[in-house]
Amino acid sequence: MTRVLKTVAYAFLLGGIVTCGGGGDNGTGPGPGPTPPDPGFLRVNLTTPNANDGAILFTLSGGVVDSLQASGFTLFSTGAGTSNARMIVAGTISGGTVASFWVPDRNNLTSYTAGLLQAAARGTYEQQALGSYGLAIAR
């Protein structure tokens, strides 16, 4: 009888291990951990239908922005170090990167937005119609 009990107990134990998958992770290991922060600069890219832009006014929002830069342009800004900055970029502006800003984590790129408020013609400062303009945030 003891031998029968041992056999039944062993079969029960073995069945429990097989049913539970042996307590392992099926060879997959633990899931990926959180993505580490990636601090650095993001760019503000402008699409413009005009060849005579001399200044643009836009906002940046969505998270803390710092170290606002506009290589090759004159830059005026308010709100640096906050989550709502306004920038004026002036100069001979064409499509492409018009500014960059430092963020604590570039993995959060999609949380940042740029909104164009005004565009002015170079020389005359005449307001441009904004319908065909666009701003995009990129790495």
mmCIF file of C-alpha atoms in Angstrom:
data_model
loop_
_atom_site.group_PDB
_atom_site.id
_atom_site.type_symbol
_atom_site.label_atom_id
_atom_site.label_comp_id
_atom_site.label_asym_id
_atom_site.label_seq_id
_atom_site.Cartn_x
_atom_site.Cartn_y
_atom_site.Cartn_z
ATOM 1 C CA MET A 1 0.000 0.000 0.000
ATOM 2 C CA THR A 2 2.842 2.379 0.793
ATOM 3 C CA ARG A 3 4.278 1.733 -2.620
ATOM 4 C CA VAL A 4 0.950 2.589 -4.258
ATOM 5 C CA LEU A 5 0.697 5.827 -2.232
ATOM 6 C CA LYS A 6 4.215 6.817 -3.220
ATOM 7 C CA THR A 7 3.430 6.187 -6.883
ATOM 8 C CA VAL A 8 0.182 8.162 -6.707
ATOM 9 C CA ALA A 9 1.876 11.017 -4.808
ATOM 10 C CA TYR A 10 4.715 11.100 -7.329
ATOM 11 C CA ALA A 11 2.283 11.104 -10.277
ATOM 12 C CA PHE A 12 0.253 13.882 -8.639
ATOM 13 C CA LEU A 13 3.362 15.963 -7.998
ATOM 14 C CA LEU A 14 4.656 15.412 -11.530
ATOM 15 C CA GLY A 15 1.265 16.325 -12.977
ATOM 16 C CA GLY A 16 1.215 19.556 -10.949
ATOM 17 C CA ILE A 17 4.647 20.573 -12.214
ATOM 18 C CA VAL A 18 3.716 19.885 -15.851
ATOM 19 C CA THR A 19 0.385 21.684 -15.512
ATOM 20 C CA CYS A 20 2.027 24.760 -14.015
ATOM 21 C CA GLY A 21 4.690 24.824 -16.675
ATOM 22 C CA GLY A 22 7.397 23.810 -14.253
ATOM 23 C CA GLY A 23 7.430 27.224 -12.609
ATOM 24 C CA GLY A 24 9.707 28.655 -15.334
ATOM 25 C CA ASP A 25 9.215 31.435 -17.826
ATOM 26 C CA ASN A 26 9.172 29.172 -20.905
ATOM 27 C CA GLY A 27 12.624 30.426 -21.849
ATOM 28 C CA THR A 28 11.456 33.953 -22.575
ATOM 29 C CA GLY A 29 12.981 35.587 -19.501
ATOM 30 C CA PRO A 30 11.535 38.623 -17.821
ATOM 31 C CA GLY A 31 9.832 41.249 -19.954
ATOM 32 C CA PRO A 32 11.691 44.373 -21.013
ATOM 33 C CA GLY A 33 12.208 46.948 -18.316
ATOM 34 C CA PRO A 34 11.238 50.588 -18.632
ATOM 35 C CA THR A 35 12.982 52.580 -21.330
ATOM 36 C CA PRO A 36 15.684 54.739 -19.741
ATOM 37 C CA PRO A 37 15.382 58.527 -20.246
ATOM 38 C CA ASP A 38 17.071 59.916 -23.351
ATOM 39 C CA PRO A 39 17.777 63.619 -22.676
ATOM 40 C CA GLY A 40 18.672 65.803 -25.609
ATOM 41 C CA PHE A 41 17.493 68.222 -28.256
ATOM 42 C CA LEU A 42 14.360 68.053 -30.368
ATOM 43 C CA ARG A 43 13.961 70.113 -33.545
ATOM 44 C CA VAL A 44 11.127 72.325 -34.740
ATOM 45 C CA ASN A 45 10.715 71.870 -38.493
ATOM 46 C CA LEU A 46 8.827 74.404 -40.597
ATOM 47 C CA THR A 47 6.962 73.797 -43.829
ATOM 48 C CA THR A 48 6.267 77.070 -45.667
ATOM 49 C CA PRO A 49 4.678 77.887 -49.028
ATOM 50 C CA ASN A 50 6.611 81.175 -49.244
ATOM 51 C CA ALA A 51 10.174 82.063 -50.171
ATOM 52 C CA ASN A 52 10.107 85.442 -48.414
ATOM 53 C CA ASP A 53 9.424 84.633 -44.746
ATOM 54 C CA GLY A 54 11.257 86.948 -42.363
ATOM 55 C CA ALA A 55 9.768 86.021 -38.990
ATOM 56 C CA ILE A 56 7.519 83.445 -37.372
ATOM 57 C CA LEU A 57 5.876 83.361 -33.948
ATOM 58 C CA PHE A 58 5.018 79.963 -32.496
ATOM 59 C CA THR A 59 4.391 78.127 -29.233
ATOM 60 C CA LEU A 60 5.943 74.960 -27.822
ATOM 61 C CA SER A 61 3.956 72.949 -25.310
ATOM 62 C CA GLY A 62 3.587 69.478 -23.868
ATOM 63 C CA GLY A 63 6.431 69.283 -21.409
ATOM 64 C CA VAL A 64 9.336 71.196 -19.951
ATOM 65 C CA VAL A 65 11.511 72.809 -22.643
ATOM 66 C CA ASP A 66 14.882 74.369 -22.011
ATOM 67 C CA SER A 67 17.887 75.779 -23.891
ATOM 68 C CA LEU A 68 15.943 77.155 -26.833
ATOM 69 C CA GLN A 69 18.171 77.644 -29.890
ATOM 70 C CA ALA A 70 17.760 78.907 -33.443
ATOM 71 C CA SER A 71 20.998 78.408 -35.346
ATOM 72 C CA GLY A 72 21.411 81.036 -38.062
ATOM 73 C CA PHE A 73 18.386 83.055 -36.916
ATOM 74 C CA THR A 74 17.628 85.702 -34.324
ATOM 75 C CA LEU A 75 15.604 84.197 -31.485
ATOM 76 C CA PHE A 76 13.338 85.790 -28.917
ATOM 77 C CA SER A 77 11.543 83.590 -26.399
ATOM 78 C CA THR A 78 9.493 83.567 -23.237
ATOM 79 C CA GLY A 79 8.667 80.649 -21.003
ATOM 80 C CA ALA A 80 11.915 78.673 -21.273
ATOM 81 C CA GLY A 81 12.069 76.103 -18.486
ATOM 82 C CA THR A 82 8.284 75.722 -18.487
ATOM 83 C CA SER A 83 5.808 73.617 -20.411
ATOM 84 C CA ASN A 84 4.533 76.539 -22.500
ATOM 85 C CA ALA A 85 7.130 78.579 -24.388
ATOM 86 C CA ARG A 86 6.648 81.217 -27.084
ATOM 87 C CA MET A 87 9.311 81.859 -29.674
ATOM 88 C CA ILE A 88 9.933 84.408 -32.410
ATOM 89 C CA VAL A 89 12.475 83.343 -35.013
ATOM 90 C CA ALA A 90 13.616 86.070 -37.419
ATOM 91 C CA GLY A 91 15.897 86.053 -40.443
ATOM 92 C CA THR A 92 15.885 84.589 -43.904
ATOM 93 C CA ILE A 93 13.520 81.723 -43.129
ATOM 94 C CA SER A 94 12.809 78.815 -45.437
ATOM 95 C CA GLY A 95 11.491 75.332 -44.813
ATOM 96 C CA GLY A 96 13.404 73.024 -42.510
ATOM 97 C CA THR A 97 14.690 73.251 -38.952
ATOM 98 C CA VAL A 98 14.073 76.706 -37.481
ATOM 99 C CA ALA A 99 14.750 75.975 -33.794
ATOM 100 C CA SER A 100 15.717 73.301 -31.304
ATOM 101 C CA PHE A 101 15.053 72.810 -27.635
ATOM 102 C CA TRP A 102 16.383 70.546 -24.892
ATOM 103 C CA VAL A 103 14.041 68.072 -23.179
ATOM 104 C CA PRO A 104 14.655 65.661 -20.294
ATOM 105 C CA ASP A 105 13.498 62.638 -22.343
ATOM 106 C CA ARG A 106 13.336 62.509 -26.142
ATOM 107 C CA ASN A 107 11.336 59.270 -25.859
ATOM 108 C CA ASN A 108 8.360 61.557 -25.088
ATOM 109 C CA LEU A 109 8.601 63.244 -28.510
ATOM 110 C CA THR A 110 4.884 62.853 -29.245
ATOM 111 C CA SER A 111 3.881 64.767 -26.119
ATOM 112 C CA TYR A 112 5.390 67.984 -27.543
ATOM 113 C CA THR A 113 3.517 70.205 -29.990
ATOM 114 C CA ALA A 114 4.353 73.377 -31.855
ATOM 115 C CA GLY A 115 1.678 75.803 -32.955
ATOM 116 C CA LEU A 116 2.269 78.564 -35.494
ATOM 117 C CA LEU A 117 0.650 81.864 -34.458
ATOM 118 C CA GLN A 118 1.992 84.322 -37.052
ATOM 119 C CA ALA A 119 4.313 84.569 -40.031
ATOM 120 C CA ALA A 120 5.599 87.790 -41.573
ATOM 121 C CA ALA A 121 7.176 88.583 -44.924
ATOM 122 C CA ARG A 122 10.825 89.606 -44.974
ATOM 123 C CA GLY A 123 11.363 93.314 -45.523
ATOM 124 C CA THR A 124 7.715 94.441 -45.402
ATOM 125 C CA TYR A 125 6.614 92.477 -42.318
ATOM 126 C CA GLU A 126 3.282 91.844 -44.045
ATOM 127 C CA GLN A 127 1.346 89.072 -42.297
ATOM 128 C CA GLN A 128 1.309 85.814 -44.248
ATOM 129 C CA ALA A 129 -1.767 83.576 -44.506
ATOM 130 C CA LEU A 130 -1.049 80.517 -42.327
ATOM 131 C CA GLY A 131 -3.178 77.955 -44.195
ATOM 132 C CA SER A 132 -0.309 76.152 -45.952
ATOM 133 C CA TYR A 133 2.259 76.381 -43.162
ATOM 134 C CA GLY A 134 3.132 73.527 -40.864
ATOM 135 C CA LEU A 135 5.315 72.877 -37.823
ATOM 136 C CA ALA A 136 6.496 69.467 -36.691
ATOM 137 C CA ILE A 137 8.639 68.262 -33.796
ATOM 138 C CA ALA A 138 11.393 65.779 -34.719
ATOM 139 C CA ARG A 139 14.563 64.213 -33.303
#
